[in-house]
Structures are given as C-alpha cells and as structure tokens.
Amino acid sequence: TQLLEQSPQFLSIQEGENLTVYCNSSSVFSSLQWYRQEPGEGPVLLVTVVTGGEVKKLKRLTFQFGDARKDSSLHITAAQPGDTGLYLCAGSGAGSYQLTFGKGTKLSVIP
Amino acid sequence: DTGVSQNPRHKITKRGQNVTFRCDPISEHNRLYWYRQTLGQGPEFLTYFQNEAQLEKSRLLSDRFSAERPKGSFSTLEIQRTEQGDSAMYLCASSSLSGRREQFFGPGTRLTVL
C-alpha cells in the first residue's frame, strides 16, 4: 500500500513570511500532483511533476520532486492571505490511475 | 464553464435511504474517478472508469455502493441503505487518456446521513 505523509499538518504564519510543506513516501511514484482545496469545495490542481529532481514554479509557489521520486516539497514565498487553504499532495504508481492522497497541510496566512 | 460538475452539491438523508449522485466530466475526458473524503483526511479512491468500463474498484466500495457510466459520458454513484458512516464529501474527477495523468476534480457532493 502506497502512503503519503504530509508535514506539517497545520501551519499558521503572518503575511509576507516564507514556508515549506513536505510530502514523503517510502514508495516510488510515477507522477505527483499538488492540489489546493477550499472548505466545501473540490481540490484544484496546482501542478504535476513526473521527473525526479524536477522543479516547477507557479508565481510565488515552487514545487520540487525528489530525485528518487518518493518525496516532494512546496515552497511559498511571501505568503498572502489568499494562499490560505488545504494543500494536498497525491501520487500515482506505475500502471495505476488511482491517486493516493496525503492528509494535507492546512495553511492559514494571517494579514 | 467546461469543468467537472456534480449534482447535487448537498444531500441530507435518513439512515436506510438510498441516494444517487451524478458527475459530468470534462467533455473530452475518457477517464472518470470517484473519491470519498471525510473530515481531516485526504480523498480516498473508490472506483475508476475508462469510457463505460469500470476498471478499478477499491475495497472501500462495499456491496451497498454501485457506480455506472452507461454511455461513457456522465456517471452515477448510488449508495443503498445509507449508514451514518457514509457521511462524507463524494468527489468526482476526470482525466484524458494521454498526458500526465492529471485529474481534475468537481466541487463534490456533501452527504449527511442522519
């Protein structure tokens, strides 16, 4: 069974601070996605990474896929209140289309 | 808007009743997925269709759950004899056959079983 562990589970920071959240597994994933979810809504896809060592940037968000494709990180620079939400990582293994999700990191950015 | 749509958005039912949810995927997407999310957890996979064929089912999908995608377009998820433990957000996602296996989610159906 593939498991994804996310840390920290909760994070409360001041506007303008930087932060990093982590997604770790003992399993290798063919691809890994990061989503953001607002209360009462479905997850919204932020990025997909497929190559070990891959780094992708989305404005103030930087995503990295580990060299061994077992872990990933999300770094947010100069956080804003609009970044508040639940950040979920999800991976799929070789030959499978189902996504395995972590429990998420709940981020609060205080103005 | 051409995203994934789900209906209803909210459903309140009494224990023992049957409920049915509908999902309309992004029009050109051949793959359709159902997930369930409970409070404080990430979504958990339930089942997956490629066109009209149901190709994977989780052990979470008990005999009381059935999903269909009769014409390879929209899908329905039915829960028979609902139990309080079925209370959750039911999410539908779709993806194309090619590409990076990116799944796009709908807004979900929030089920409350009293």
PDB file of C-alpha atoms in Angstrom:
ATOM      1  CA  THR A   1       0.000   0.000   0.000  1.00  0.00           C
ATOM      2  CA  GLN A   2       1.375   3.362  -1.018  1.00  0.00           C
ATOM      3  CA  LEU A   3       1.195   6.029   1.691  1.00  0.00           C
ATOM      4  CA  LEU A   4       1.941   9.721   1.512  1.00  0.00           C
ATOM      5  CA  GLU A   5       2.779  11.639   4.681  1.00  0.00           C
ATOM      6  CA  GLN A   6       2.470  15.393   4.704  1.00  0.00           C
ATOM      7  CA  SER A   7       4.050  17.739   7.208  1.00  0.00           C
ATOM      8  CA  PRO A   8       3.311  19.894   8.968  1.00  0.00           C
ATOM      9  CA  GLN A   9      -0.355  19.071   9.408  1.00  0.00           C
ATOM     10  CA  PHE A  10      -1.189  22.668  10.408  1.00  0.00           C
ATOM     11  CA  LEU A  11       0.697  25.887   9.704  1.00  0.00           C
ATOM     12  CA  SER A  12      -0.236  29.425  10.735  1.00  0.00           C
ATOM     13  CA  ILE A  13       2.006  32.239   9.549  1.00  0.00           C
ATOM     14  CA  GLN A  14       1.999  36.002   9.080  1.00  0.00           C
ATOM     15  CA  GLU A  15       1.524  37.571   5.683  1.00  0.00           C
ATOM     16  CA  GLY A  16       4.871  38.027   3.936  1.00  0.00           C
ATOM     17  CA  GLU A  17       6.599  35.017   5.524  1.00  0.00           C
ATOM     18  CA  ASN A  18       8.010  32.093   3.581  1.00  0.00           C
ATOM     19  CA  LEU A  19       7.052  28.469   4.195  1.00  0.00           C
ATOM     20  CA  THR A  20       7.740  24.949   3.010  1.00  0.00           C
ATOM     21  CA  VAL A  21       5.470  21.915   3.253  1.00  0.00           C
ATOM     22  CA  TYR A  22       6.601  18.374   2.668  1.00  0.00           C
ATOM     23  CA  CYS A  23       5.194  15.222   1.157  1.00  0.00           C
ATOM     24  CA  ASN A  24       7.063  11.968   1.849  1.00  0.00           C
ATOM     25  CA  SER A  25       6.658   8.315   0.997  1.00  0.00           C
ATOM     26  CA  SER A  26       8.638   5.089   1.044  1.00  0.00           C
ATOM     27  CA  SER A  27       7.155   4.270  -2.374  1.00  0.00           C
ATOM     28  CA  VAL A  28       8.150   5.472  -5.817  1.00  0.00           C
ATOM     29  CA  PHE A  29       5.527   7.426  -7.736  1.00  0.00           C
ATOM     30  CA  SER A  30       5.233   7.790 -11.495  1.00  0.00           C
ATOM     31  CA  SER A  31       3.816  11.258 -11.034  1.00  0.00           C
ATOM     32  CA  LEU A  32       2.864  13.510  -8.196  1.00  0.00           C
ATOM     33  CA  GLN A  33       0.299  16.280  -8.078  1.00  0.00           C
ATOM     34  CA  TRP A  34      -0.259  19.148  -5.678  1.00  0.00           C
ATOM     35  CA  TYR A  35      -3.778  20.438  -5.093  1.00  0.00           C
ATOM     36  CA  ARG A  36      -5.283  23.231  -3.030  1.00  0.00           C
ATOM     37  CA  GLN A  37      -8.711  22.785  -1.507  1.00  0.00           C
ATOM     38  CA  GLU A  38     -11.046  25.355  -0.005  1.00  0.00           C
ATOM     39  CA  PRO A  39     -13.670  24.321   2.588  1.00  0.00           C
ATOM     40  CA  GLY A  40     -16.678  22.700   0.962  1.00  0.00           C
ATOM     41  CA  GLU A  41     -15.063  22.574  -2.482  1.00  0.00           C
ATOM     42  CA  GLY A  42     -13.166  20.042  -4.552  1.00  0.00           C
ATOM     43  CA  PRO A  43      -9.359  20.060  -4.855  1.00  0.00           C
ATOM     44  CA  VAL A  44      -7.924  22.370  -7.515  1.00  0.00           C
ATOM     45  CA  LEU A  45      -4.848  21.143  -9.373  1.00  0.00           C
ATOM     46  CA  LEU A  46      -1.765  23.341  -8.931  1.00  0.00           C
ATOM     47  CA  VAL A  47       0.993  21.328 -10.598  1.00  0.00           C
ATOM     48  CA  THR A  48       2.068  17.879 -11.789  1.00  0.00           C
ATOM     49  CA  VAL A  49       5.671  16.644 -11.547  1.00  0.00           C
ATOM     50  CA  VAL A  50       6.876  13.469 -13.223  1.00  0.00           C
ATOM     51  CA  THR A  51      10.678  13.579 -13.456  1.00  0.00           C
ATOM     52  CA  GLY A  52      12.979  13.008 -10.497  1.00  0.00           C
ATOM     53  CA  GLY A  53      14.605  16.292  -9.478  1.00  0.00           C
ATOM     54  CA  GLU A  54      12.050  18.330 -11.393  1.00  0.00           C
ATOM     55  CA  VAL A  55      11.405  21.871 -10.157  1.00  0.00           C
ATOM     56  CA  LYS A  56       8.351  23.844 -11.236  1.00  0.00           C
ATOM     57  CA  LYS A  57       7.427  27.400 -10.394  1.00  0.00           C
ATOM     58  CA  LEU A  58       3.947  28.884 -10.308  1.00  0.00           C
ATOM     59  CA  LYS A  59       4.278  32.577  -9.409  1.00  0.00           C
ATOM     60  CA  ARG A  60       5.292  32.513  -5.727  1.00  0.00           C
ATOM     61  CA  LEU A  61       4.976  28.732  -5.418  1.00  0.00           C
ATOM     62  CA  THR A  62       7.922  26.420  -6.105  1.00  0.00           C
ATOM     63  CA  PHE A  63       7.410  22.675  -6.339  1.00  0.00           C
ATOM     64  CA  GLN A  64      10.174  20.083  -6.257  1.00  0.00           C
ATOM     65  CA  PHE A  65      10.058  16.346  -6.934  1.00  0.00           C
ATOM     66  CA  GLY A  66      12.727  14.298  -5.179  1.00  0.00           C
ATOM     67  CA  ASP A  67      15.458  12.621  -7.218  1.00  0.00           C
ATOM     68  CA  ALA A  68      14.128   9.184  -6.276  1.00  0.00           C
ATOM     69  CA  ARG A  69      10.505  10.236  -6.942  1.00  0.00           C
ATOM     70  CA  LYS A  70       9.493   9.366  -3.380  1.00  0.00           C
ATOM     71  CA  ASP A  71       9.071  12.849  -1.961  1.00  0.00           C
ATOM     72  CA  SER A  72       8.124  16.377  -2.888  1.00  0.00           C
ATOM     73  CA  SER A  73       8.063  19.842  -1.391  1.00  0.00           C
ATOM     74  CA  LEU A  74       6.077  23.008  -1.902  1.00  0.00           C
ATOM     75  CA  HIS A  75       7.688  26.335  -1.046  1.00  0.00           C
ATOM     76  CA  ILE A  76       5.657  29.539  -0.886  1.00  0.00           C
ATOM     77  CA  THR A  77       7.461  32.868  -0.936  1.00  0.00           C
ATOM     78  CA  ALA A  78       5.918  35.945   0.705  1.00  0.00           C
ATOM     79  CA  ALA A  79       2.680  34.213   1.661  1.00  0.00           C
ATOM     80  CA  GLN A  80      -0.566  36.133   1.205  1.00  0.00           C
ATOM     81  CA  PRO A  81      -3.983  35.629   2.830  1.00  0.00           C
ATOM     82  CA  GLY A  82      -5.242  34.271  -0.495  1.00  0.00           C
ATOM     83  CA  ASP A  83      -2.846  31.324  -0.068  1.00  0.00           C
ATOM     84  CA  THR A  84      -4.913  30.079   2.865  1.00  0.00           C
ATOM     85  CA  GLY A  85      -6.274  26.595   2.276  1.00  0.00           C
ATOM     86  CA  LEU A  86      -5.619  22.867   2.490  1.00  0.00           C
ATOM     87  CA  TYR A  87      -2.642  21.746   0.398  1.00  0.00           C
ATOM     88  CA  LEU A  88      -2.796  18.121  -0.707  1.00  0.00           C
ATOM     89  CA  CYS A  89      -0.187  16.032  -2.443  1.00  0.00           C
ATOM     90  CA  ALA A  90      -1.278  12.992  -4.428  1.00  0.00           C
ATOM     91  CA  GLY A  91       0.692  10.355  -6.286  1.00  0.00           C
ATOM     92  CA  SER A  92       0.057   7.575  -8.731  1.00  0.00           C
ATOM     93  CA  GLY A  93       2.179   4.477  -9.095  1.00  0.00           C
ATOM     94  CA  ALA A  94       3.257   2.698 -12.230  1.00  0.00           C
ATOM     95  CA  GLY A  95       0.364   1.030 -14.012  1.00  0.00           C
ATOM     96  CA  SER A  96      -2.277   2.577 -11.756  1.00  0.00           C
ATOM     97  CA  TYR A  97      -4.536   5.541 -12.384  1.00  0.00           C
ATOM     98  CA  GLN A  98      -5.877   5.952  -8.883  1.00  0.00           C
ATOM     99  CA  LEU A  99      -4.398   8.758  -6.832  1.00  0.00           C
ATOM    100  CA  THR A 100      -3.139   8.221  -3.292  1.00  0.00           C
ATOM    101  CA  PHE A 101      -3.524  11.388  -1.245  1.00  0.00           C
ATOM    102  CA  GLY A 102      -1.794  12.647   1.853  1.00  0.00           C
ATOM    103  CA  LYS A 103      -3.889  14.078   4.688  1.00  0.00           C
ATOM    104  CA  GLY A 104      -2.921  17.596   3.709  1.00  0.00           C
ATOM    105  CA  THR A 105      -1.359  20.670   5.262  1.00  0.00           C
ATOM    106  CA  LYS A 106      -3.848  23.247   6.472  1.00  0.00           C
ATOM    107  CA  LEU A 107      -2.290  26.675   5.910  1.00  0.00           C
ATOM    108  CA  SER A 108      -3.560  29.900   7.468  1.00  0.00           C
ATOM    109  CA  VAL A 109      -1.967  33.178   6.414  1.00  0.00           C
ATOM    110  CA  ILE A 110      -2.795  35.962   8.833  1.00  0.00           C
ATOM    111  CA  PRO A 111      -2.994  39.512   7.427  1.00  0.00           C
TER     112      PRO A 111
ATOM    113  CA  ASP B   1     -17.646  26.647 -17.694  1.00  0.00           C
ATOM    114  CA  THR B   2     -16.327  23.316 -19.004  1.00  0.00           C
ATOM    115  CA  GLY B   3     -15.078  21.837 -15.749  1.00  0.00           C
ATOM    116  CA  VAL B   4     -16.322  18.765 -13.890  1.00  0.00           C
ATOM    117  CA  SER B   5     -19.810  19.249 -12.462  1.00  0.00           C
ATOM    118  CA  GLN B   6     -21.535  17.307  -9.701  1.00  0.00           C
ATOM    119  CA  ASN B   7     -25.122  17.226  -8.536  1.00  0.00           C
ATOM    120  CA  PRO B   8     -26.483  17.673  -6.011  1.00  0.00           C
ATOM    121  CA  ARG B   9     -23.958  19.739  -4.072  1.00  0.00           C
ATOM    122  CA  HIS B  10     -25.525  18.771  -0.766  1.00  0.00           C
ATOM    123  CA  LYS B  11     -27.690  15.837   0.250  1.00  0.00           C
ATOM    124  CA  ILE B  12     -29.210  15.136   3.655  1.00  0.00           C
ATOM    125  CA  THR B  13     -30.863  11.774   4.094  1.00  0.00           C
ATOM    126  CA  LYS B  14     -32.058   9.459   6.817  1.00  0.00           C
ATOM    127  CA  ARG B  15     -30.272   6.248   7.643  1.00  0.00           C
ATOM    128  CA  GLY B  16     -31.505   3.391   5.479  1.00  0.00           C
ATOM    129  CA  GLN B  17     -32.474   5.531   2.492  1.00  0.00           C
ATOM    130  CA  ASN B  18     -30.885   5.219  -0.951  1.00  0.00           C
ATOM    131  CA  VAL B  19     -29.098   8.160  -2.552  1.00  0.00           C
ATOM    132  CA  THR B  20     -27.708   8.772  -6.041  1.00  0.00           C
ATOM    133  CA  PHE B  21     -25.136  11.328  -7.124  1.00  0.00           C
ATOM    134  CA  ARG B  22     -24.304  12.436 -10.639  1.00  0.00           C
ATOM    135  CA  CYS B  23     -20.997  13.523 -12.164  1.00  0.00           C
ATOM    136  CA  ASP B  24     -20.490  15.151 -15.559  1.00  0.00           C
ATOM    137  CA  PRO B  25     -16.802  15.055 -16.540  1.00  0.00           C
ATOM    138  CA  ILE B  26     -14.892  17.424 -18.786  1.00  0.00           C
ATOM    139  CA  SER B  27     -16.295  16.614 -22.217  1.00  0.00           C
ATOM    140  CA  GLU B  28     -13.185  15.245 -23.924  1.00  0.00           C
ATOM    141  CA  HIS B  29     -12.034  13.182 -20.919  1.00  0.00           C
ATOM    142  CA  ASN B  30     -12.328   9.404 -21.203  1.00  0.00           C
ATOM    143  CA  ARG B  31     -11.419   8.560 -17.611  1.00  0.00           C
ATOM    144  CA  LEU B  32     -13.683   9.246 -14.646  1.00  0.00           C
ATOM    145  CA  TYR B  33     -12.930   8.662 -10.966  1.00  0.00           C
ATOM    146  CA  TRP B  34     -14.886   8.673  -7.716  1.00  0.00           C
ATOM    147  CA  TYR B  35     -13.271   9.506  -4.373  1.00  0.00           C
ATOM    148  CA  ARG B  36     -14.586   9.941  -0.844  1.00  0.00           C
ATOM    149  CA  GLN B  37     -13.250  12.469   1.631  1.00  0.00           C
ATOM    150  CA  THR B  38     -14.013  12.558   5.349  1.00  0.00           C
ATOM    151  CA  LEU B  39     -13.160  15.362   7.736  1.00  0.00           C
ATOM    152  CA  GLY B  40      -9.442  15.791   8.285  1.00  0.00           C
ATOM    153  CA  GLN B  41      -8.483  13.276   5.623  1.00  0.00           C
ATOM    154  CA  GLY B  42      -7.364  13.430   2.033  1.00  0.00           C
ATOM    155  CA  PRO B  43      -9.624  11.966  -0.634  1.00  0.00           C
ATOM    156  CA  GLU B  44      -9.705   8.157  -0.835  1.00  0.00           C
ATOM    157  CA  PHE B  45     -10.111   6.350  -4.152  1.00  0.00           C
ATOM    158  CA  LEU B  46     -13.373   4.466  -4.713  1.00  0.00           C
ATOM    159  CA  THR B  47     -13.537   3.494  -8.381  1.00  0.00           C
ATOM    160  CA  TYR B  48     -12.471   4.420 -11.897  1.00  0.00           C
ATOM    161  CA  PHE B  49     -13.966   4.178 -15.391  1.00  0.00           C
ATOM    162  CA  GLN B  50     -12.343   4.289 -18.774  1.00  0.00           C
ATOM    163  CA  ASN B  51     -15.174   5.145 -21.140  1.00  0.00           C
ATOM    164  CA  GLU B  52     -18.049   2.929 -19.948  1.00  0.00           C
ATOM    165  CA  ALA B  53     -15.868   0.189 -18.431  1.00  0.00           C
ATOM    166  CA  GLN B  54     -15.333   0.126 -14.679  1.00  0.00           C
ATOM    167  CA  LEU B  55     -11.674  -0.890 -14.417  1.00  0.00           C
ATOM    168  CA  GLU B  56     -10.745  -0.499 -10.745  1.00  0.00           C
ATOM    169  CA  LYS B  57     -12.695  -0.722  -7.524  1.00  0.00           C
ATOM    170  CA  SER B  58     -11.413  -0.066  -4.022  1.00  0.00           C
ATOM    171  CA  ARG B  59     -12.156  -2.312  -1.084  1.00  0.00           C
ATOM    172  CA  LEU B  60     -13.844   0.784   0.349  1.00  0.00           C
ATOM    173  CA  LEU B  61     -16.605   0.265  -2.217  1.00  0.00           C
ATOM    174  CA  SER B  62     -18.864  -2.077  -0.278  1.00  0.00           C
ATOM    175  CA  ASP B  63     -21.794  -4.004  -1.765  1.00  0.00           C
ATOM    176  CA  ARG B  64     -24.058  -1.085  -0.897  1.00  0.00           C
ATOM    177  CA  PHE B  65     -22.192   1.143  -3.357  1.00  0.00           C
ATOM    178  CA  SER B  66     -22.598   0.944  -7.110  1.00  0.00           C
ATOM    179  CA  ALA B  67     -21.283   3.182  -9.840  1.00  0.00           C
ATOM    180  CA  GLU B  68     -22.192   3.324 -13.502  1.00  0.00           C
ATOM    181  CA  ARG B  69     -21.137   5.192 -16.588  1.00  0.00           C
ATOM    182  CA  PRO B  70     -23.568   3.806 -19.151  1.00  0.00           C
ATOM    183  CA  LYS B  71     -22.607   5.737 -22.277  1.00  0.00           C
ATOM    184  CA  GLY B  72     -19.104   6.728 -21.331  1.00  0.00           C
ATOM    185  CA  SER B  73     -20.208  10.262 -20.527  1.00  0.00           C
ATOM    186  CA  PHE B  74     -21.769  11.097 -17.155  1.00  0.00           C
ATOM    187  CA  SER B  75     -21.540   8.758 -14.179  1.00  0.00           C
ATOM    188  CA  THR B  76     -23.755   7.989 -11.208  1.00  0.00           C
ATOM    189  CA  LEU B  77     -22.800   6.728  -7.767  1.00  0.00           C
ATOM    190  CA  GLU B  78     -25.576   5.087  -5.764  1.00  0.00           C
ATOM    191  CA  ILE B  79     -25.440   4.222  -2.090  1.00  0.00           C
ATOM    192  CA  GLN B  80     -28.133   1.837  -0.865  1.00  0.00           C
ATOM    193  CA  ARG B  81     -29.291   1.580   2.751  1.00  0.00           C
ATOM    194  CA  THR B  82     -27.176   4.521   3.852  1.00  0.00           C
ATOM    195  CA  GLU B  83     -25.403   4.417   7.202  1.00  0.00           C
ATOM    196  CA  GLN B  84     -24.119   7.283   9.324  1.00  0.00           C
ATOM    197  CA  GLY B  85     -20.577   6.255   8.425  1.00  0.00           C
ATOM    198  CA  ASP B  86     -21.329   7.102   4.801  1.00  0.00           C
ATOM    199  CA  SER B  87     -21.431  10.806   5.677  1.00  0.00           C
ATOM    200  CA  ALA B  88     -18.625  12.374   3.663  1.00  0.00           C
ATOM    201  CA  MET B  89     -17.783  14.502   0.648  1.00  0.00           C
ATOM    202  CA  TYR B  90     -18.035  12.473  -2.556  1.00  0.00           C
ATOM    203  CA  LEU B  91     -15.705  13.793  -5.233  1.00  0.00           C
ATOM    204  CA  CYS B  92     -15.619  13.065  -8.936  1.00  0.00           C
ATOM    205  CA  ALA B  93     -12.604  13.670 -11.155  1.00  0.00           C
ATOM    206  CA  SER B  94     -11.810  13.183 -14.823  1.00  0.00           C
ATOM    207  CA  SER B  95      -8.695  12.911 -16.940  1.00  0.00           C
ATOM    208  CA  SER B  96      -7.752  12.412 -20.563  1.00  0.00           C
ATOM    209  CA  LEU B  97      -6.306   9.189 -21.963  1.00  0.00           C
ATOM    210  CA  SER B  98      -2.976  10.766 -22.755  1.00  0.00           C
ATOM    211  CA  GLY B  99      -0.703  13.082 -20.895  1.00  0.00           C
ATOM    212  CA  ARG B 100       0.493  13.320 -17.337  1.00  0.00           C
ATOM    213  CA  ARG B 101      -2.409  11.577 -15.584  1.00  0.00           C
ATOM    214  CA  GLU B 102      -3.680  14.881 -14.305  1.00  0.00           C
ATOM    215  CA  GLN B 103      -7.048  14.542 -12.633  1.00  0.00           C
ATOM    216  CA  PHE B 104      -9.426  17.484 -12.442  1.00  0.00           C
ATOM    217  CA  PHE B 105     -11.964  17.462  -9.661  1.00  0.00           C
ATOM    218  CA  GLY B 106     -15.532  18.630  -9.413  1.00  0.00           C
ATOM    219  CA  PRO B 107     -16.922  20.609  -6.466  1.00  0.00           C
ATOM    220  CA  GLY B 108     -18.134  17.470  -4.692  1.00  0.00           C
ATOM    221  CA  THR B 109     -21.400  16.297  -3.146  1.00  0.00           C
ATOM    222  CA  ARG B 110     -21.611  16.632   0.639  1.00  0.00           C
ATOM    223  CA  LEU B 111     -23.667  13.741   2.059  1.00  0.00           C
ATOM    224  CA  THR B 112     -25.053  13.874   5.584  1.00  0.00           C
ATOM    225  CA  VAL B 113     -26.775  10.752   6.908  1.00  0.00           C
ATOM    226  CA  LEU B 114     -28.945  11.390   9.969  1.00  0.00           C
TER     227      LEU B 114
END
